[in-house]
JSON list of C-alpha atoms in Angstrom, two decimals:
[
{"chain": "A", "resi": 1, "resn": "UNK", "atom": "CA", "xyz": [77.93, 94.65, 80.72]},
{"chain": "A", "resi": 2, "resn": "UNK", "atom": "CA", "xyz": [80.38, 95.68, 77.68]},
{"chain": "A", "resi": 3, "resn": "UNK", "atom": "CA", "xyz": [80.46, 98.94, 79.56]},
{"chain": "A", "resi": 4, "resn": "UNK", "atom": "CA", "xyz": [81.61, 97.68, 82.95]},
{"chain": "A", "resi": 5, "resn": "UNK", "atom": "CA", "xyz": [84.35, 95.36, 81.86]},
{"chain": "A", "resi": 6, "resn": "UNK", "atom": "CA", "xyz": [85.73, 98.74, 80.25]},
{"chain": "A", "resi": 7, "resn": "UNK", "atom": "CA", "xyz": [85.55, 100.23, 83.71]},
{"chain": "A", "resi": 8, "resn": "UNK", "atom": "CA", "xyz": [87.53, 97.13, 84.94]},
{"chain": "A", "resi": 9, "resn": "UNK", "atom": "CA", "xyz": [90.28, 96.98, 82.45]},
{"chain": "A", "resi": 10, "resn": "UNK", "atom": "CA", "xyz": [91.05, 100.52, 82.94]},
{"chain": "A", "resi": 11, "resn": "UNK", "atom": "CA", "xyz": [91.74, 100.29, 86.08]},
{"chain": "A", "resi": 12, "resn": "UNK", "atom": "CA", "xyz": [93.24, 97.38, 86.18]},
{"chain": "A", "resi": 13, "resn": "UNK", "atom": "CA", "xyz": [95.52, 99.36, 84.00]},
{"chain": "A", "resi": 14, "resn": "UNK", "atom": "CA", "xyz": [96.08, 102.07, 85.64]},
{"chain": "A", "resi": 15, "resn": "UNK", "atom": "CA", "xyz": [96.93, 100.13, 88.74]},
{"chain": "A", "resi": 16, "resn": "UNK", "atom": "CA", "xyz": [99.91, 98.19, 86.92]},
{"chain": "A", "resi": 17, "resn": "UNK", "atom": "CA", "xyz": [101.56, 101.61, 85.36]},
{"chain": "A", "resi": 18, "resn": "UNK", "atom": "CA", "xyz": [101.11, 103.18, 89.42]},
{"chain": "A", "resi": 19, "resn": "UNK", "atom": "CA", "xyz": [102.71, 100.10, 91.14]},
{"chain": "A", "resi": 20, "resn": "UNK", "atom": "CA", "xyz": [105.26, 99.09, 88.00]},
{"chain": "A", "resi": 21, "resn": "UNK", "atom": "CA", "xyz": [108.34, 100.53, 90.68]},
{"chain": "A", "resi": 22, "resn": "UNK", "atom": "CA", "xyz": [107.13, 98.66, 93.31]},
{"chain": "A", "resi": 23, "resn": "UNK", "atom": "CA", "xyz": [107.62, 95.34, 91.11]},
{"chain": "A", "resi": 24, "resn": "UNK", "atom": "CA", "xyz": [111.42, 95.75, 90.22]},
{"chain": "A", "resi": 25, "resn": "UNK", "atom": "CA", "xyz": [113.66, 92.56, 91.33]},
{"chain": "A", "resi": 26, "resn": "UNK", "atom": "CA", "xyz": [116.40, 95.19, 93.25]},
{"chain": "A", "resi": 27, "resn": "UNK", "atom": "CA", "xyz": [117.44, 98.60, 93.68]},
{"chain": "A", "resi": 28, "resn": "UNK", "atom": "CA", "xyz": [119.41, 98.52, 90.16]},
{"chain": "A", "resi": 29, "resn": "UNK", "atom": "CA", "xyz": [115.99, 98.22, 89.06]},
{"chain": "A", "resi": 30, "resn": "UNK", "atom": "CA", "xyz": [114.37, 101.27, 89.85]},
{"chain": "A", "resi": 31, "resn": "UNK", "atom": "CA", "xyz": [117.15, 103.92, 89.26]},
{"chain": "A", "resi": 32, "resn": "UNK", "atom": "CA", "xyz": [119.81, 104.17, 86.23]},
{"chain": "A", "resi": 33, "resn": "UNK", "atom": "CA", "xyz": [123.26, 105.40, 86.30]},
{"chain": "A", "resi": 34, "resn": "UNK", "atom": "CA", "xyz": [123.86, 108.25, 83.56]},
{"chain": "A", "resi": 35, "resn": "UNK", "atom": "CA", "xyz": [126.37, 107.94, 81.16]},
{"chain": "A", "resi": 36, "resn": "UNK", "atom": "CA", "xyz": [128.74, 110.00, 82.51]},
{"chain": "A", "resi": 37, "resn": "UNK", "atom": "CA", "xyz": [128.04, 107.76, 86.06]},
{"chain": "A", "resi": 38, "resn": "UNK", "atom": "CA", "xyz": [128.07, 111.43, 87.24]},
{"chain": "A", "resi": 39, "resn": "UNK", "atom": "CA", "xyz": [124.18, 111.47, 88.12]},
{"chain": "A", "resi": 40, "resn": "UNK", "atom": "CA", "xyz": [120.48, 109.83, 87.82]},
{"chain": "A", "resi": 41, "resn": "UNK", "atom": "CA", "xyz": [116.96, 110.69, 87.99]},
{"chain": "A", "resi": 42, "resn": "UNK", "atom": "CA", "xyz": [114.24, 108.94, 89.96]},
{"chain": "A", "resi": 43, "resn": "UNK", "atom": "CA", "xyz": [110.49, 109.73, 89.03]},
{"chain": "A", "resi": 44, "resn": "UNK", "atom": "CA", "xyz": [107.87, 107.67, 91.34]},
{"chain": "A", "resi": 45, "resn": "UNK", "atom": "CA", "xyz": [104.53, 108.64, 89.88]},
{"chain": "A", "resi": 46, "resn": "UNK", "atom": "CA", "xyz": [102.13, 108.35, 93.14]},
{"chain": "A", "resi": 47, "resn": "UNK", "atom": "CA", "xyz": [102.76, 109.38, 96.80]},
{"chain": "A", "resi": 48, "resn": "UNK", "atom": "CA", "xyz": [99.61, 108.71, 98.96]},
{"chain": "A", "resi": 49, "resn": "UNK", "atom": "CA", "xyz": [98.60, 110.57, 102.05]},
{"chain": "A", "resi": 50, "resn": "UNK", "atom": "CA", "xyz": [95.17, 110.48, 103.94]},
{"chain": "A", "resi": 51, "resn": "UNK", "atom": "CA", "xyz": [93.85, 110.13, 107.28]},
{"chain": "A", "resi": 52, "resn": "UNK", "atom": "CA", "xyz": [96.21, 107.23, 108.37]},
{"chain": "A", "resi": 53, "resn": "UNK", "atom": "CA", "xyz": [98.01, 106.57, 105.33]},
{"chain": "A", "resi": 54, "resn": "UNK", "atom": "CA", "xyz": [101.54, 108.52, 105.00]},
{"chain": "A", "resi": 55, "resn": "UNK", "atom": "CA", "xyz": [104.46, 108.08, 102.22]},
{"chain": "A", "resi": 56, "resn": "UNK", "atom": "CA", "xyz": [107.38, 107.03, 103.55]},
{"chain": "A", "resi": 57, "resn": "UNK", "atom": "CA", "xyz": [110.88, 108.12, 100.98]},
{"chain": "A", "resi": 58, "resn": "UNK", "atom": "CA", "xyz": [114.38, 107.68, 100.84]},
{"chain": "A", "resi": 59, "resn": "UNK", "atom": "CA", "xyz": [117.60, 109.27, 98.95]},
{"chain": "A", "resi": 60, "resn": "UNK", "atom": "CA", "xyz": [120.25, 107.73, 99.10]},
{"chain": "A", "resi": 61, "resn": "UNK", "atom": "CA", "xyz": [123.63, 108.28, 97.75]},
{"chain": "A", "resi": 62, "resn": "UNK", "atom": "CA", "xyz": [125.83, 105.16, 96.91]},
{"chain": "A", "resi": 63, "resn": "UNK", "atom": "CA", "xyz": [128.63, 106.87, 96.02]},
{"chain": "A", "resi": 64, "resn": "UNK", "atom": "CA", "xyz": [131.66, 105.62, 98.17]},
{"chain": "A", "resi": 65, "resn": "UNK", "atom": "CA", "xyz": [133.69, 109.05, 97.74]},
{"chain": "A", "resi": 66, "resn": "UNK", "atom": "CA", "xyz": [132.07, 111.79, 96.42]},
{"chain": "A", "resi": 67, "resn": "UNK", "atom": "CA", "xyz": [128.89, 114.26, 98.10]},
{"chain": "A", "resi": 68, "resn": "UNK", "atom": "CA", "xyz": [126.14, 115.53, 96.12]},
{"chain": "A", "resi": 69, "resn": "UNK", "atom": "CA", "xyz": [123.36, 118.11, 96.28]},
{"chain": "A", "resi": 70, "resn": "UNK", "atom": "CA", "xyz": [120.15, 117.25, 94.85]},
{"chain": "A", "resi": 71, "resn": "UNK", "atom": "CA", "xyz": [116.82, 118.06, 94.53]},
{"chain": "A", "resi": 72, "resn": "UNK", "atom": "CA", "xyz": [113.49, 117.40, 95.68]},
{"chain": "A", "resi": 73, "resn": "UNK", "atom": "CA", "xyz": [110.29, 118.00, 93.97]},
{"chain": "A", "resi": 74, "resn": "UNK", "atom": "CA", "xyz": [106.81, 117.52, 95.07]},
{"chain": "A", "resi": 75, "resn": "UNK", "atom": "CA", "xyz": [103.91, 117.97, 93.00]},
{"chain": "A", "resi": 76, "resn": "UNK", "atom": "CA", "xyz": [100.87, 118.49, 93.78]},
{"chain": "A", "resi": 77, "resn": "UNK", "atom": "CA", "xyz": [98.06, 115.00, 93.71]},
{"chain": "A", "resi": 78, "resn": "UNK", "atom": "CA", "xyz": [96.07, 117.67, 91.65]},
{"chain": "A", "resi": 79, "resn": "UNK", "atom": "CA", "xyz": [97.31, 119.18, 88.32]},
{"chain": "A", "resi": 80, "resn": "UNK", "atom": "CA", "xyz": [100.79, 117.92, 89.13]},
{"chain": "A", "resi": 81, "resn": "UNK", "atom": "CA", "xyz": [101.81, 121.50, 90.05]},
{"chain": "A", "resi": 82, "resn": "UNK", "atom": "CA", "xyz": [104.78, 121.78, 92.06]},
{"chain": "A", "resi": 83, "resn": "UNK", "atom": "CA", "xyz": [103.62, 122.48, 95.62]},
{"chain": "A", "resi": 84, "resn": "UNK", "atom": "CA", "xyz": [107.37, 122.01, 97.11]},
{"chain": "A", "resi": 85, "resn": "UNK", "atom": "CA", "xyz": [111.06, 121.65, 96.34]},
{"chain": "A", "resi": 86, "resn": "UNK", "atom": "CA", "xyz": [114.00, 121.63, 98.63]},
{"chain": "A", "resi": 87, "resn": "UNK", "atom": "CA", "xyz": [117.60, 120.68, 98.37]},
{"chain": "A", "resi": 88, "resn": "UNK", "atom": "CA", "xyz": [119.13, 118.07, 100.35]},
{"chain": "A", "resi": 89, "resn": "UNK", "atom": "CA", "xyz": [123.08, 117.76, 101.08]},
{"chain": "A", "resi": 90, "resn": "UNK", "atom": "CA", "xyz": [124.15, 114.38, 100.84]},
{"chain": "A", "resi": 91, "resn": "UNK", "atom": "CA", "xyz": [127.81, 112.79, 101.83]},
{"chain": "A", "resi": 92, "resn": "UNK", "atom": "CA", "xyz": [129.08, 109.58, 100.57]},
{"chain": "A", "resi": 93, "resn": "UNK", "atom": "CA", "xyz": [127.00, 106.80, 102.00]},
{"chain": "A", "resi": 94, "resn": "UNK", "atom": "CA", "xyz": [124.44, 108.95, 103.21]},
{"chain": "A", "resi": 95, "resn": "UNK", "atom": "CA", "xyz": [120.71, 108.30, 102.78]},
{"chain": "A", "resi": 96, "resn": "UNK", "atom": "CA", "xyz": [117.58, 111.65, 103.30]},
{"chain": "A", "resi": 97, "resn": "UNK", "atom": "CA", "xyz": [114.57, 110.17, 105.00]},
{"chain": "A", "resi": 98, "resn": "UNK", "atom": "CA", "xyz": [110.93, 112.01, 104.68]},
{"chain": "A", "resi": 99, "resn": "UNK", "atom": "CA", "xyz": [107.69, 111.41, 105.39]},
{"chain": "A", "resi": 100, "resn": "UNK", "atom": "CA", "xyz": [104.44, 112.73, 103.37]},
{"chain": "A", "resi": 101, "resn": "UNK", "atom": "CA", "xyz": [101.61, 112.62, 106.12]},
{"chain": "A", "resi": 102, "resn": "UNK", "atom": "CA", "xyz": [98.17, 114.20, 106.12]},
{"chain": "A", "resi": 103, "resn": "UNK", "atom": "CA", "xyz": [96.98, 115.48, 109.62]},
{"chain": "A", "resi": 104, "resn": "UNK", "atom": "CA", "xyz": [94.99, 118.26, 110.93]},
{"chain": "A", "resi": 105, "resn": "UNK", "atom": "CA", "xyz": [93.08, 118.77, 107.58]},
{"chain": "A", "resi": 106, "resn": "UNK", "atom": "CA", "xyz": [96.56, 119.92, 105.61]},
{"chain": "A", "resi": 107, "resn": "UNK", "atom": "CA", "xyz": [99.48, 117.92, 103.98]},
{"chain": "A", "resi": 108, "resn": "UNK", "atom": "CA", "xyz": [102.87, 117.95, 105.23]},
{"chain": "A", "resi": 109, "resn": "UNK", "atom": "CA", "xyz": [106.46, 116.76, 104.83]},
{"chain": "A", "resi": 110, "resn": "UNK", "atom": "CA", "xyz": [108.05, 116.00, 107.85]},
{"chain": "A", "resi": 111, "resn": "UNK", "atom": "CA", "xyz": [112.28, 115.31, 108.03]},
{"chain": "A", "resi": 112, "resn": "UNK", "atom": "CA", "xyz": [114.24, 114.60, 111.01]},
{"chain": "A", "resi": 113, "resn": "UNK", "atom": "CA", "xyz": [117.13, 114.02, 108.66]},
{"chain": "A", "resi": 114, "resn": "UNK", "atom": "CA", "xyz": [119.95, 116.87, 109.03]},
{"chain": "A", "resi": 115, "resn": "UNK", "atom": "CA", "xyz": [120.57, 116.50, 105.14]},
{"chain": "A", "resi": 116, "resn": "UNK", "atom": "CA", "xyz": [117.85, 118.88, 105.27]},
{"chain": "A", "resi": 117, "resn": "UNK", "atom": "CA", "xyz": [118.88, 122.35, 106.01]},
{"chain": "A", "resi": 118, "resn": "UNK", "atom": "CA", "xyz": [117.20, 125.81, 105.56]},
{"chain": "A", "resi": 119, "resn": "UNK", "atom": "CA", "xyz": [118.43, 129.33, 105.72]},
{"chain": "A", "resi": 120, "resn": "UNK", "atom": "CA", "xyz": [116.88, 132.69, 106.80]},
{"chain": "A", "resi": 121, "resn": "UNK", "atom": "CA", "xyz": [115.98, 135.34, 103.93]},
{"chain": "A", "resi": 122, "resn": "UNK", "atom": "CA", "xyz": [119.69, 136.98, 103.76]},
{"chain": "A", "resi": 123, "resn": "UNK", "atom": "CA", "xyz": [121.33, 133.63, 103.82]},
{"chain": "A", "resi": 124, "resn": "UNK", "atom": "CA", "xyz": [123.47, 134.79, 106.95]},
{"chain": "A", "resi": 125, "resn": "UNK", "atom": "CA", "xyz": [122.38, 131.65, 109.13]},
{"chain": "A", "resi": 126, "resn": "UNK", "atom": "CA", "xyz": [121.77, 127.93, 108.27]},
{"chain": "A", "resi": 127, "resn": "UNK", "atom": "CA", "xyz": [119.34, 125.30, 110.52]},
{"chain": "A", "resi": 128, "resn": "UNK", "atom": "CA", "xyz": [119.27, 121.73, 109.78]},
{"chain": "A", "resi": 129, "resn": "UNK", "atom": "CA", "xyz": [116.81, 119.37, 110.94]},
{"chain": "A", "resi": 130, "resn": "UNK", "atom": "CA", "xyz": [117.24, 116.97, 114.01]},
{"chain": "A", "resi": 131, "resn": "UNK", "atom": "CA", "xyz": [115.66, 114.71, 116.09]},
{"chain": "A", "resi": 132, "resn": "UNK", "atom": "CA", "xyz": [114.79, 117.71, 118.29]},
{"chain": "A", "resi": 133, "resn": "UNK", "atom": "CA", "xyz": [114.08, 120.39, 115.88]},
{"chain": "A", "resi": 134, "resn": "UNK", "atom": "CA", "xyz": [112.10, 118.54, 112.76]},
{"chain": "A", "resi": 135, "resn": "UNK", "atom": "CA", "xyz": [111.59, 120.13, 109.54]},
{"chain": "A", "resi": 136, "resn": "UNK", "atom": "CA", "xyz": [108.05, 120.32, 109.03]},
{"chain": "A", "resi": 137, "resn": "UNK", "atom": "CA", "xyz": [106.28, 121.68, 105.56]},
{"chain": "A", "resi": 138, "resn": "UNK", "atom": "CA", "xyz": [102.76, 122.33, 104.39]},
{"chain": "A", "resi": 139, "resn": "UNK", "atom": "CA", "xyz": [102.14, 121.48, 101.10]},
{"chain": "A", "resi": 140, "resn": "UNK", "atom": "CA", "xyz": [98.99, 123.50, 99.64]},
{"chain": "A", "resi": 141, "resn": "UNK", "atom": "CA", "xyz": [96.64, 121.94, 97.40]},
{"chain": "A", "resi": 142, "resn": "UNK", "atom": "CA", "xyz": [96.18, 123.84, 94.39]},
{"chain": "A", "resi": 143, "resn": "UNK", "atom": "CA", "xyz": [92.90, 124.97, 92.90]},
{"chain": "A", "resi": 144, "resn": "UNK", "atom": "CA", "xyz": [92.42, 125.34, 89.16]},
{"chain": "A", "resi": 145, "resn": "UNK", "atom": "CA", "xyz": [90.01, 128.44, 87.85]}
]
């Protein structure tokens, strides 16, 4: 009995530290403003993707006159190794939209958003993603020896 109710209040636990950014009143909730106001750093510890479950994501830059560039980091669900990163270009106003879905057995990230863009190997020509031509990246699971 003593045993189970352990069980139970772990996880109870561990539910309330996963869904703590889901439970802030507004947006100045989840994100703060550096110092500087130059910059800030979101980390959202879970993303969940299975057979008809996908993550859904947003950036979004509020500034009213001034782009950015930032990155993107994905880590894996195992060993939190980095299976991804990507930078996104960002104008005032502008918001990057992303999905995390599982289908055909592998993990992707799918964009539509043209804040997304890619380059060849030399760097000589630029694609960004579109309605028409979506980015679309696996995302390996690692294994651990």
């Amino acid at each position: 009995m003593k045993k189970n109710l352990v069980k139970i209040v772990v996880a109870l636990l561990c539910l309330a530290f996963l869904a703590a950014p889901a439970m802030a009143q507004n947006a100045s909730d989840h994100v703060y403003v550096s110092p500087n106001q130059k910059g800030d750093l979101l980390i959202y510890p879970a993303y969940f993707a299975s057979e008809g479950i996908e993550t859904n994501f947003a950036v979004i830059n509020t500034s009213e006159n001034c782009s950015v560039v930032a990155k993107v980091v994905v880590r894996s669900h195992k060993y939190s190794i980095e299976v991804l990163d990507f930078l996104i270009f960002l104008t005032p106003r502008d918001e990057f939209k992303a999905t995390l879905k599982y289908e055909n057995g592998k993990y992707w990230l799918i964009s539509s958003d043209d804040s997304l863009c890619t380059s060849t190997n030399d760097f000589a020509t630029y694609t960004c993603a579109s309605v028409e031509t979506p980015k679309k990246f696996e995302l390996y699971t690692p294994t651990c020896d």
